[in-house]
């Protein structure tokens, strides 16, 4: 009987253990297959992004120079930034919103699958592929999910979508499906190659990738973050941190400084500083050329966030090393993950107003020294070493900061932030310092006030009177038109009928969305052109009524302009001086199609010569053709519910064009627009027409 009892107890124990094992397996399976919350998602993203495998074998990895800053524009100073800029974005997100709490992010199984297929990093291209899968795709998913939550969408002003593009296909969005449906429009596949060959973005040293924002209101596209990849076996996180731990006067401390320090530690830092200055200059120069305020150098192990504000000669940098900054016992640890930081960086970048023309034409000097290749090849092994630097201080966030992704910790987190807290301590309280966006809005408001005062103090006749009156009208615009940060971006375009009446000198179109801002006395076309020319010469500050739309064709770059004095809002195709003859020929072609303007082609308002040269990337623009806004590029509308209309509309519009005796000569998707309000297709870019 005793043996039977022992046997029964053993069987019962085995049965209970088996039931426990089955329950655990079921729970594990449920955990692995269910979707995740944002906090779980960020933890998984951190594990993924820090699982980088670097190929260090010389025979299997690239060994080229890290960078070459020769002839690149340099900032005056490179300043380490200690402010927690990324917290501002997170602090605006409500705690209990669905974006934070809902089970909507990928499952753990998905992450395991992605991890299994991550490439080993042996070069910059393989690093780009790794980063795209481990970070960029996750950031895009977060922004898309955030936009689905009404609370978060409003809090972060997510009126845009985000995508990644490399430098070779910015502005190139060909679609083969429409080519098959609209054969008569001759949408040839070689259009993509031609667009790339003629793109103004193709020049020396273009950054590897961009975050591109497409704004919902007018479908305008803008590069908001430039990404430069540096393979980690060429640029260690130790070199990154030691090179950027102190402010750098670029020309005094690096470019014109060839005297090596004697002490060993100073010698090592001297090398790191030279190399990291060259790396930052490479990215910075392209940011200035393309008028992008935000950029990031990535190595897979370290991130260097570069920010340019109102003074582009000052580059603010912040080093982020997720593997070292992340601490399991820190309740703010999720803020130190690569994905959380990049999400905040991209959202911040998308909210920045496009730089003004005065910003991009600021006086900057190039790096005149020879190739930095010799410098890099002479670097001591200690600089190239990937050994942890004991002087690196992992980022910590003060306890009082509000965060929707704050987590529990095993022990109290340190309350010492990397940022200088002297000012807050002297205040005797723990108020969060004023956010950058608040300070930026105050500066812009002050700039607008100064602009108004200059207008009131100006002449009361001629251009002075027009400018003053225009500024008063600009000041009176409703909030939808006069937003302190991006008023011109949200301003509606005038209707085709409105601008046709302007050309004809007749009454204002009562259906124009800007009708209430137009004067009852319509100016003559020449008066209008003179006013536009004067405004483009004088109105170049951060609140200017002119912004680039980041749409580049074979010869021109598109701008959005609002005539401040009269409220007329339209687009301008600006070209270089050498293309001005082609632009005049295009204007003549529009004149030949006068009766089709506003129907299948935009309304032409004429050409203005720019007294103050405008810049777009490396292009210097001198002449602009003014046109009514025709809609979004057709390739951007391919997923719209009304796409089935395109083939029929295209055939009808093309027939009208041919009846007018005009052959377009460049009938590509990028030269066809669709206006969902009028449900019309419009053709543009007639420089090759006959």
XYZ file of C-alpha atoms in Angstrom:
690
model
C 0.000 0.000 0.000
C 2.838 2.386 0.751
C 4.326 1.718 -2.678
C 0.951 2.366 -4.326
C 0.653 5.647 -2.467
C 4.127 6.705 -3.564
C 3.332 5.748 -7.144
C 0.076 7.728 -7.063
C 1.841 10.762 -5.598
C 4.497 10.574 -8.291
C 1.900 10.270 -11.028
C -0.035 13.208 -9.602
C 3.144 15.289 -9.412
C 4.017 14.430 -13.006
C 0.478 15.245 -14.094
C 0.583 18.633 -12.349
C 4.004 19.376 -13.839
C 2.715 18.490 -17.301
C -0.329 20.718 -16.834
C 1.934 23.537 -15.662
C 4.199 23.044 -18.670
C 1.225 23.094 -21.046
C -0.150 26.242 -19.405
C 3.225 27.950 -19.685
C 3.557 26.901 -23.316
C 0.074 28.199 -24.042
C 0.792 31.479 -22.274
C 4.109 31.801 -24.095
C 2.420 31.111 -27.417
C -0.288 33.661 -26.654
C 2.365 36.185 -25.685
C 4.386 35.528 -28.827
C 1.418 35.678 -31.184
C -0.554 38.565 -29.705
C 0.094 42.121 -30.762
C 2.087 44.344 -28.430
C 1.594 47.655 -26.638
C 3.846 50.611 -27.390
C 6.057 49.957 -24.347
C 6.495 46.295 -25.298
C 7.125 47.329 -28.889
C 9.910 49.741 -27.894
C 11.565 47.096 -25.695
C 11.545 44.659 -28.615
C 12.840 47.355 -30.957
C 15.734 48.012 -28.584
C 16.661 44.333 -28.508
C 16.498 44.276 -32.299
C 18.516 47.426 -32.979
C 21.274 46.466 -30.515
C 21.673 42.991 -32.028
C 23.894 44.369 -34.786
C 26.568 41.972 -36.024
C 29.633 43.767 -37.399
C 32.045 42.122 -39.841
C 35.549 43.217 -38.851
C 37.540 40.869 -41.073
C 39.471 43.077 -43.511
C 38.838 40.699 -46.403
C 35.055 40.844 -45.897
C 34.447 44.501 -45.028
C 34.988 47.842 -46.723
C 38.109 49.821 -45.860
C 37.606 53.156 -47.609
C 37.971 56.560 -45.984
C 35.292 57.486 -43.467
C 34.686 60.899 -45.006
C 36.135 63.717 -47.098
C 35.163 67.265 -46.071
C 37.158 69.027 -48.806
C 35.285 71.994 -50.320
C 32.241 71.359 -48.149
C 30.541 74.214 -46.324
C 31.343 74.246 -42.615
C 29.456 75.520 -39.587
C 31.236 78.136 -37.543
C 30.846 76.064 -34.391
C 29.739 72.573 -33.432
C 28.048 72.693 -30.034
C 27.170 69.633 -27.916
C 23.537 69.903 -26.870
C 22.520 68.688 -23.428
C 18.824 69.515 -23.641
C 16.277 66.692 -23.649
C 14.657 67.867 -26.887
C 13.093 64.475 -27.534
C 11.052 64.649 -24.324
C 9.016 67.553 -25.652
C 7.409 65.327 -28.268
C 6.609 62.548 -25.820
C 5.267 64.968 -23.184
C 2.550 66.091 -25.612
C 1.121 62.562 -25.900
C -1.746 61.725 -23.466
C -1.035 58.939 -20.979
C -4.059 56.716 -21.543
C -4.591 57.127 -25.276
C -4.964 54.081 -27.507
C -1.566 54.775 -29.082
C -0.017 53.973 -25.692
C -2.316 51.215 -24.404
C -3.729 49.366 -27.423
C -2.402 46.001 -28.591
C -1.649 47.185 -32.125
C 2.074 46.800 -32.760
C 3.796 43.743 -34.319
C 4.015 40.476 -32.411
C 7.129 38.996 -30.860
C 7.151 36.374 -33.588
C 7.457 39.126 -36.175
C 10.480 40.512 -34.360
C 12.082 37.073 -34.227
C 11.564 36.726 -37.965
C 13.051 40.165 -38.659
C 16.001 39.441 -36.377
C 16.786 36.211 -38.211
C 17.022 38.086 -41.507
C 18.980 41.151 -40.400
C 22.098 41.596 -42.548
C 25.562 41.513 -41.059
C 27.159 44.935 -41.311
C 30.327 45.102 -43.385
C 29.793 48.364 -45.275
C 27.668 51.496 -45.442
C 25.053 49.874 -47.755
C 24.651 46.885 -45.412
C 24.355 49.296 -42.468
C 21.590 51.145 -44.319
C 19.722 47.868 -44.848
C 20.144 46.937 -41.187
C 18.991 50.342 -39.977
C 16.047 50.383 -42.368
C 14.699 47.113 -40.933
C 15.626 47.644 -37.276
C 14.816 51.348 -36.883
C 13.356 53.213 -39.865
C 10.522 50.772 -40.579
C 9.592 50.823 -36.884
C 9.552 54.631 -36.785
C 7.288 54.788 -39.830
C 4.939 52.263 -38.209
C 4.807 54.341 -35.020
C 3.967 57.527 -36.911
C 1.235 55.753 -38.862
C -0.267 54.301 -35.646
C -0.045 57.656 -33.884
C -1.900 59.334 -36.743
C -4.762 56.836 -36.315
C -5.305 58.065 -32.735
C -7.217 61.355 -32.925
C -5.828 62.603 -29.605
C -2.233 61.940 -30.588
C -2.726 63.173 -34.140
C -3.954 66.514 -32.829
C -1.342 66.715 -30.065
C 1.558 66.080 -32.451
C -0.070 67.762 -35.471
C 0.434 64.651 -37.608
C -1.044 66.064 -40.809
C 1.460 64.164 -42.928
C 2.812 60.744 -43.807
C 6.480 59.779 -43.627
C 8.593 57.621 -45.892
C 12.270 56.909 -46.481
C 14.032 57.576 -49.764
C 17.618 57.473 -50.891
C 19.155 60.388 -52.740
C 18.665 58.846 -56.189
C 14.874 58.856 -56.252
C 13.753 62.032 -54.494
C 11.001 63.470 -56.657
C 10.818 60.255 -58.711
C 7.625 58.316 -58.079
C 6.832 56.632 -61.423
C 4.047 54.073 -61.468
C 3.852 51.320 -64.071
C 0.158 50.526 -63.560
C -1.066 53.831 -64.914
C 1.334 53.506 -67.811
C -0.538 50.390 -68.900
C -3.957 52.029 -68.530
C -2.968 55.229 -70.329
C -0.756 54.075 -73.184
C -1.643 57.074 -75.298
C -0.021 59.295 -72.692
C 3.319 57.573 -73.383
C 4.331 57.136 -69.752
C 7.543 55.314 -70.654
C 9.591 53.492 -68.066
C 12.721 55.358 -69.104
C 11.056 58.432 -67.601
C 12.386 57.290 -64.236
C 15.965 57.164 -65.498
C 15.655 60.551 -67.174
C 14.205 62.130 -64.018
C 17.090 60.799 -61.951
C 19.717 61.986 -64.420
C 18.292 65.495 -64.397
C 17.482 65.761 -60.711
C 19.084 68.752 -58.961
C 19.685 66.468 -55.976
C 22.442 64.578 -57.824
C 25.705 66.155 -56.827
C 28.775 65.292 -54.814
C 28.279 64.051 -51.302
C 24.519 63.622 -51.170
C 23.402 62.022 -47.863
C 22.600 58.332 -47.999
C 18.903 58.592 -47.111
C 16.159 61.032 -46.218
C 12.984 60.989 -44.194
C 10.389 62.532 -46.526
C 7.159 64.085 -45.218
C 4.113 64.320 -47.491
C 1.687 66.862 -46.051
C -2.036 66.113 -46.203
C -3.277 69.596 -47.053
C -1.523 70.181 -50.379
C 0.383 66.903 -50.946
C 3.648 68.837 -50.870
C 6.710 66.713 -50.154
C 9.718 67.831 -48.188
C 12.930 66.190 -47.038
C 12.915 66.713 -43.264
C 15.799 64.556 -41.977
C 19.055 63.714 -43.757
C 20.714 60.428 -42.766
C 24.429 59.709 -43.211
C 25.593 56.129 -42.567
C 29.101 55.319 -41.328
C 30.079 51.677 -40.869
C 30.818 50.910 -37.187
C 34.113 49.168 -37.981
C 35.311 52.517 -39.379
C 33.832 54.799 -36.729
C 33.609 53.480 -33.170
C 31.235 54.921 -30.612
C 34.294 55.818 -28.544
C 35.565 58.029 -31.359
C 32.119 59.568 -31.770
C 31.781 60.531 -28.119
C 35.334 61.715 -27.504
C 35.292 63.798 -30.666
C 32.069 65.638 -29.820
C 32.157 65.976 -26.042
C 33.143 69.672 -26.179
C 32.315 72.675 -28.348
C 34.384 72.998 -31.517
C 35.379 76.169 -33.330
C 35.642 74.421 -36.691
C 38.303 76.588 -38.325
C 40.294 77.527 -35.228
C 40.292 74.127 -33.538
C 40.377 71.807 -36.556
C 40.702 73.109 -40.116
C 43.543 75.547 -39.440
C 45.026 73.701 -36.460
C 47.869 71.319 -37.328
C 49.721 71.464 -34.001
C 49.434 68.126 -32.223
C 49.204 68.122 -28.401
C 51.987 66.423 -26.476
C 50.052 64.601 -23.761
C 48.738 61.170 -24.673
C 45.111 61.749 -23.684
C 45.008 65.119 -25.427
C 46.623 63.574 -28.503
C 43.920 60.926 -28.657
C 41.096 63.442 -28.270
C 42.720 65.684 -30.885
C 42.431 62.906 -33.453
C 38.856 62.097 -32.458
C 37.860 65.751 -32.693
C 39.338 66.130 -36.194
C 37.638 63.027 -37.500
C 34.228 63.789 -35.995
C 34.362 67.390 -37.208
C 34.933 66.090 -40.731
C 32.040 63.629 -40.377
C 29.641 66.310 -39.109
C 30.752 68.727 -41.847
C 29.949 66.139 -44.518
C 26.347 65.879 -43.320
C 26.021 69.554 -42.407
C 27.063 70.790 -45.852
C 24.316 68.804 -47.536
C 21.739 69.881 -44.948
C 22.508 73.523 -45.732
C 22.499 72.948 -49.505
C 19.120 71.216 -49.335
C 17.778 73.494 -46.598
C 17.067 70.655 -44.154
C 17.084 71.552 -40.459
C 17.619 68.053 -39.044
C 20.173 65.349 -39.775
C 21.662 62.258 -38.175
C 24.893 60.294 -38.513
C 24.301 56.605 -37.801
C 26.844 53.862 -37.175
C 24.469 51.154 -35.963
C 25.954 51.561 -32.495
C 25.954 55.353 -32.083
C 23.779 58.221 -33.294
C 24.816 61.839 -33.778
C 21.719 64.045 -33.998
C 22.440 67.339 -35.773
C 20.050 70.291 -35.447
C 20.168 73.625 -37.265
C 17.943 76.390 -35.950
C 17.661 80.050 -36.932
C 21.436 80.513 -37.143
C 22.715 77.853 -39.579
C 26.349 78.583 -38.706
C 25.819 76.791 -35.374
C 25.400 73.021 -35.543
C 23.933 71.541 -32.365
C 24.899 67.902 -31.896
C 23.879 65.246 -29.423
C 25.473 61.816 -29.153
C 23.187 58.899 -28.371
C 24.507 55.389 -27.710
C 21.392 53.266 -27.018
C 23.319 50.239 -25.791
C 25.016 52.311 -23.063
C 22.214 54.789 -22.340
C 19.598 52.064 -21.819
C 19.426 50.822 -18.215
C 16.927 48.148 -17.193
C 16.487 49.843 -13.805
C 15.782 53.265 -15.293
C 12.021 54.005 -15.507
C 12.777 56.295 -18.452
C 14.777 53.631 -20.284
C 12.417 53.515 -23.278
C 13.375 57.103 -24.108
C 16.927 55.878 -24.633
C 16.011 53.361 -27.318
C 16.990 54.171 -30.887
C 13.417 53.930 -32.182
C 11.875 56.178 -29.496
C 14.566 58.812 -30.019
C 14.318 58.721 -33.826
C 10.504 58.900 -33.646
C 10.716 62.107 -31.603
C 13.399 63.468 -33.936
C 11.331 62.893 -37.086
C 8.135 64.335 -35.562
C 10.079 67.389 -34.434
C 11.649 67.754 -37.890
C 8.285 67.573 -39.660
C 6.945 70.374 -37.470
C 9.817 72.714 -38.296
C 9.008 75.466 -40.807
C 11.067 75.292 -44.003
C 14.163 77.488 -43.734
C 13.843 80.924 -45.272
C 15.898 82.120 -48.221
C 17.873 84.384 -45.880
C 18.715 81.286 -43.802
C 20.088 79.342 -46.737
C 22.119 82.250 -48.139
C 23.944 82.945 -44.895
C 27.695 83.400 -45.268
C 29.418 80.053 -44.762
C 32.986 79.063 -45.589
C 34.166 75.798 -47.157
C 36.779 73.412 -45.806
C 39.768 74.400 -47.947
C 42.170 71.864 -46.487
C 43.130 68.841 -48.584
C 41.536 65.423 -48.345
C 41.079 64.119 -44.842
C 42.013 60.655 -46.109
C 45.630 61.040 -44.987
C 44.430 62.175 -41.558
C 42.281 59.083 -41.165
C 44.979 56.707 -42.366
C 47.442 58.162 -39.853
C 45.064 57.793 -36.911
C 46.464 55.740 -34.033
C 44.814 52.432 -33.186
C 43.582 53.845 -29.878
C 41.271 56.198 -31.770
C 39.869 53.373 -33.873
C 39.411 51.125 -30.835
C 35.868 50.212 -29.852
C 36.737 49.915 -26.160
C 34.201 51.501 -23.840
C 35.285 54.951 -22.723
C 35.011 55.302 -18.956
C 34.392 59.042 -19.362
C 31.119 58.482 -21.207
C 28.158 59.373 -19.016
C 24.970 57.528 -19.975
C 21.988 59.813 -20.453
C 19.646 60.094 -17.479
C 16.353 61.944 -17.203
C 15.177 63.868 -14.150
C 12.393 62.216 -12.113
C 9.970 65.116 -12.509
C 9.682 64.873 -16.302
C 6.254 63.658 -17.460
C 6.328 60.765 -19.892
C 3.599 58.462 -21.277
C 6.147 55.649 -21.684
C 7.685 55.814 -18.221
C 8.016 52.273 -16.835
C 8.590 50.672 -13.466
C 12.129 50.013 -12.330
C 13.760 47.607 -9.953
C 15.343 50.452 -8.004
C 14.938 54.236 -7.872
C 16.385 55.895 -10.926
C 19.048 58.513 -10.618
C 17.594 61.975 -10.707
C 20.665 63.550 -12.230
C 20.113 64.508 -15.838
C 22.887 64.966 -18.325
C 21.564 68.469 -18.879
C 22.849 71.276 -16.748
C 20.343 71.699 -13.914
C 21.932 74.692 -12.256
C 19.221 77.089 -13.382
C 16.360 74.898 -12.194
C 18.049 74.363 -8.837
C 18.385 78.077 -8.353
C 14.670 78.477 -8.978
C 13.916 76.206 -6.064
C 11.349 74.127 -7.971
C 11.195 71.420 -10.591
C 9.400 73.135 -13.457
C 10.341 71.720 -16.836
C 12.293 74.349 -18.821
C 10.445 76.107 -21.598
C 10.278 73.832 -24.622
C 12.155 74.598 -27.853
C 8.916 74.905 -29.806
C 7.571 77.507 -27.376
C 10.762 79.509 -27.661
C 10.700 79.126 -31.437
C 7.112 80.358 -31.647
C 8.010 83.354 -29.474
C 10.921 84.210 -31.776
C 8.690 83.916 -34.844
C 6.001 86.015 -33.201
C 8.596 88.655 -32.362
C 9.868 88.468 -35.945
C 6.342 88.973 -37.265
C 5.850 91.925 -34.897
C 9.105 93.504 -36.071
C 8.023 92.946 -39.653
C 4.698 94.687 -38.997
C 6.460 97.602 -37.339
C 8.824 97.969 -40.294
C 5.828 97.967 -42.634
C 4.040 100.671 -40.619
C 7.211 102.737 -40.480
C 7.798 102.452 -44.244
C 6.768 104.732 -47.033
C 3.092 105.469 -47.498
C 3.369 105.562 -51.264
C 4.487 103.199 -54.005
C 5.918 99.893 -52.816
C 6.062 101.037 -49.201
C 2.318 101.531 -49.115
C 1.691 98.216 -50.833
C 3.965 96.394 -48.416
C 2.366 98.017 -45.374
C -1.141 97.341 -46.592
C -0.176 93.806 -47.477
C 1.267 93.217 -44.044
C -1.879 94.492 -42.353
C -3.927 92.135 -44.506
C -1.508 89.346 -43.712
C -1.886 90.089 -40.004
C -5.666 89.899 -40.236
C -5.788 86.450 -41.796
C -7.774 83.853 -39.915
C -5.887 81.200 -37.909
C -6.069 78.685 -40.745
C -4.083 81.068 -42.926
C -1.872 82.818 -40.402
C -0.272 80.057 -38.351
C 2.742 81.315 -36.439
C 4.948 78.451 -37.549
C 3.808 77.606 -41.077
C 1.083 80.022 -42.246
C 1.991 79.830 -45.930
C 1.993 76.041 -45.775
C -1.649 75.883 -44.650
C -2.934 78.727 -46.812
C -5.396 77.524 -49.506
C -4.589 78.170 -53.145
C -6.665 80.557 -55.199
C -9.077 78.993 -57.671
C -8.259 78.845 -61.378
C -11.215 81.140 -62.069
C -9.878 83.687 -59.582
C -6.500 83.911 -61.274
C -8.062 83.938 -64.757
C -10.077 86.963 -63.662
C -6.895 88.547 -62.323
C -5.297 88.145 -65.755
C -8.407 89.539 -67.451
C -8.770 92.370 -64.916
C -12.370 91.470 -64.056
C -14.204 90.991 -60.746
C -12.947 88.583 -58.087
C -14.201 84.980 -58.214
C -16.776 84.687 -55.379
C -15.939 80.977 -54.982
C -12.203 81.484 -54.418
C -11.228 80.310 -50.887
C -9.206 83.524 -50.511
C -11.948 85.796 -51.868
C -12.416 87.666 -48.585
C -8.744 88.681 -48.616
C -8.694 90.007 -52.181
C -9.229 93.764 -52.647
C -12.341 94.844 -54.521
C -10.152 96.748 -56.974
C -8.358 94.050 -58.961
C -4.778 95.098 -59.846
C -3.592 94.982 -63.425
C -1.445 91.997 -64.328
C 1.670 94.167 -64.534
C 0.948 95.696 -61.120
C 0.519 92.190 -59.745
C 3.863 91.034 -61.209
C 5.626 94.108 -59.821
C 4.209 93.444 -56.357
C 5.291 89.798 -56.475
C 8.783 90.748 -57.628
C 9.127 93.295 -54.836
C 7.861 90.874 -52.200
C 10.266 88.130 -53.275
C 13.134 90.603 -52.957
C 12.219 91.893 -49.495
C 10.242 89.124 -47.769
C 12.890 86.438 -47.116
C 12.692 85.903 -43.352
C 11.380 82.906 -41.404
C 7.754 84.114 -41.729
C 8.016 84.837 -45.463
C 4.981 84.198 -47.661
C 7.034 81.897 -49.875
C 8.035 78.270 -49.360
C 9.676 75.586 -51.464
C 7.456 72.582 -52.234
C 10.324 70.120 -52.823
C 9.068 69.204 -56.261
C 11.866 69.308 -58.803
C 11.514 68.726 -62.514
C 13.984 68.607 -65.383
C 14.688 72.339 -65.114
C 12.563 73.915 -62.388
C 11.864 73.910 -58.667
C 8.365 74.622 -57.386
C 7.516 77.260 -54.767
C 4.268 78.260 -53.081
C 3.731 82.026 -52.887
C 1.100 84.225 -51.279
C 1.012 87.902 -52.231
C 0.706 89.356 -48.737
C -0.971 92.572 -49.835
C -3.793 90.938 -51.815
C -4.084 87.334 -50.593
C -3.462 85.787 -54.023
C -1.927 82.333 -53.505
C -0.325 80.369 -56.352
C 2.787 78.407 -57.351
C 5.983 79.483 -59.073
C 8.272 77.366 -61.219
C 11.750 78.816 -60.642
C 14.739 78.067 -62.873
C 18.407 78.952 -63.247
C 19.507 81.814 -65.499
C 20.668 79.400 -68.201
C 17.143 77.940 -68.378
C 15.365 81.306 -68.594
C 15.012 81.086 -72.389
C 13.338 77.689 -72.048
C 11.017 79.166 -69.429
C 10.050 81.995 -71.801
C 9.263 79.437 -74.499
C 7.082 77.572 -72.008
C 5.243 80.811 -71.211
C 4.610 81.286 -74.940
C 3.153 77.786 -75.103
C 0.807 78.605 -72.219
C -0.260 81.734 -74.107
C -1.086 79.526 -77.105
C -3.350 77.491 -74.804
C -5.053 80.479 -73.180
C -8.538 79.010 -73.739
C -7.467 75.745 -72.041
C -6.066 77.426 -68.936
C -7.960 76.455 -65.810
C -9.319 73.411 -67.647
C -6.470 71.038 -68.546
C -3.500 73.360 -67.929
C -2.861 75.839 -65.091
C -3.526 79.541 -65.455
C -0.355 81.385 -66.468
C 0.336 84.701 -64.730
C 3.652 85.534 -66.374
C 7.352 85.496 -65.503
C 9.189 87.539 -62.881
C 12.938 88.008 -62.762
C 14.224 87.531 -59.237
C 16.265 90.502 -58.040
C 17.441 88.376 -55.114
C 18.595 84.957 -56.306
C 16.736 82.115 -54.590
C 18.447 78.850 -53.731
C 17.250 75.271 -53.930
C 19.923 72.778 -52.977
C 22.968 73.776 -55.015
C 20.847 75.553 -57.645
C 20.751 79.352 -57.865
C 17.368 80.380 -59.291
C 16.849 83.619 -61.205
C 13.472 83.501 -63.014
C 10.021 82.220 -62.002
C 6.905 81.361 -64.002
C 3.769 82.044 -61.926
C 0.911 79.548 -62.280
C -2.315 78.502 -60.611
C -2.107 75.363 -58.482
C -3.114 72.326 -60.535
C -3.254 69.652 -57.839
C -1.151 66.749 -56.604
C 1.173 64.804 -58.868
C -0.683 61.868 -60.331
C 1.715 59.272 -58.957
C 0.859 60.454 -55.426
C -2.826 59.731 -56.099
C -2.440 56.146 -57.345
C -3.969 54.662 -54.198
C -6.811 57.174 -54.021
C -10.401 55.887 -54.361
C -10.880 57.979 -57.510
C -7.936 56.438 -59.404
C -10.321 54.630 -61.765
C -11.129 58.025 -63.288
C -7.596 58.724 -64.423
C -7.529 56.812 -67.716
C -10.778 58.354 -69.019
C -9.851 61.823 -67.798
C -6.418 61.479 -69.357
C -7.795 60.533 -72.763
C -10.248 63.443 -72.745
C -7.619 65.964 -71.630
C -5.081 64.707 -74.147
C -7.610 65.040 -76.960
C -8.193 68.694 -76.041
C -4.462 69.291 -76.018
C -4.013 67.756 -79.468
C -6.991 69.678 -80.895
C -5.145 72.803 -79.796
C -2.214 71.653 -81.918
C 0.142 71.030 -78.988
C 2.307 67.930 -78.509
C 3.550 67.814 -74.918
C 6.806 65.966 -75.613
C 7.376 64.809 -72.024
C 4.166 63.111 -70.936
C 5.374 61.515 -67.700
C 3.478 60.924 -64.482
C 5.342 63.758 -62.794
C 3.933 66.155 -65.413
C 0.284 65.224 -64.794
C -1.649 66.658 -61.848
C -4.985 65.698 -60.344
C -7.210 68.089 -58.424
C -9.687 66.068 -56.298
C -11.873 69.158 -55.779
C -12.454 69.813 -59.485
C -11.816 66.156 -60.478
C -9.680 67.326 -63.364
C -6.336 66.266 -64.740
C -3.899 69.009 -65.670
C -0.719 68.916 -67.713
C 2.357 70.924 -66.714
C 5.997 71.415 -67.808
C 5.729 72.323 -71.480
C 9.406 73.121 -72.065
C 9.673 70.245 -74.595
C 6.325 70.782 -76.250
C 5.778 71.512 -79.936
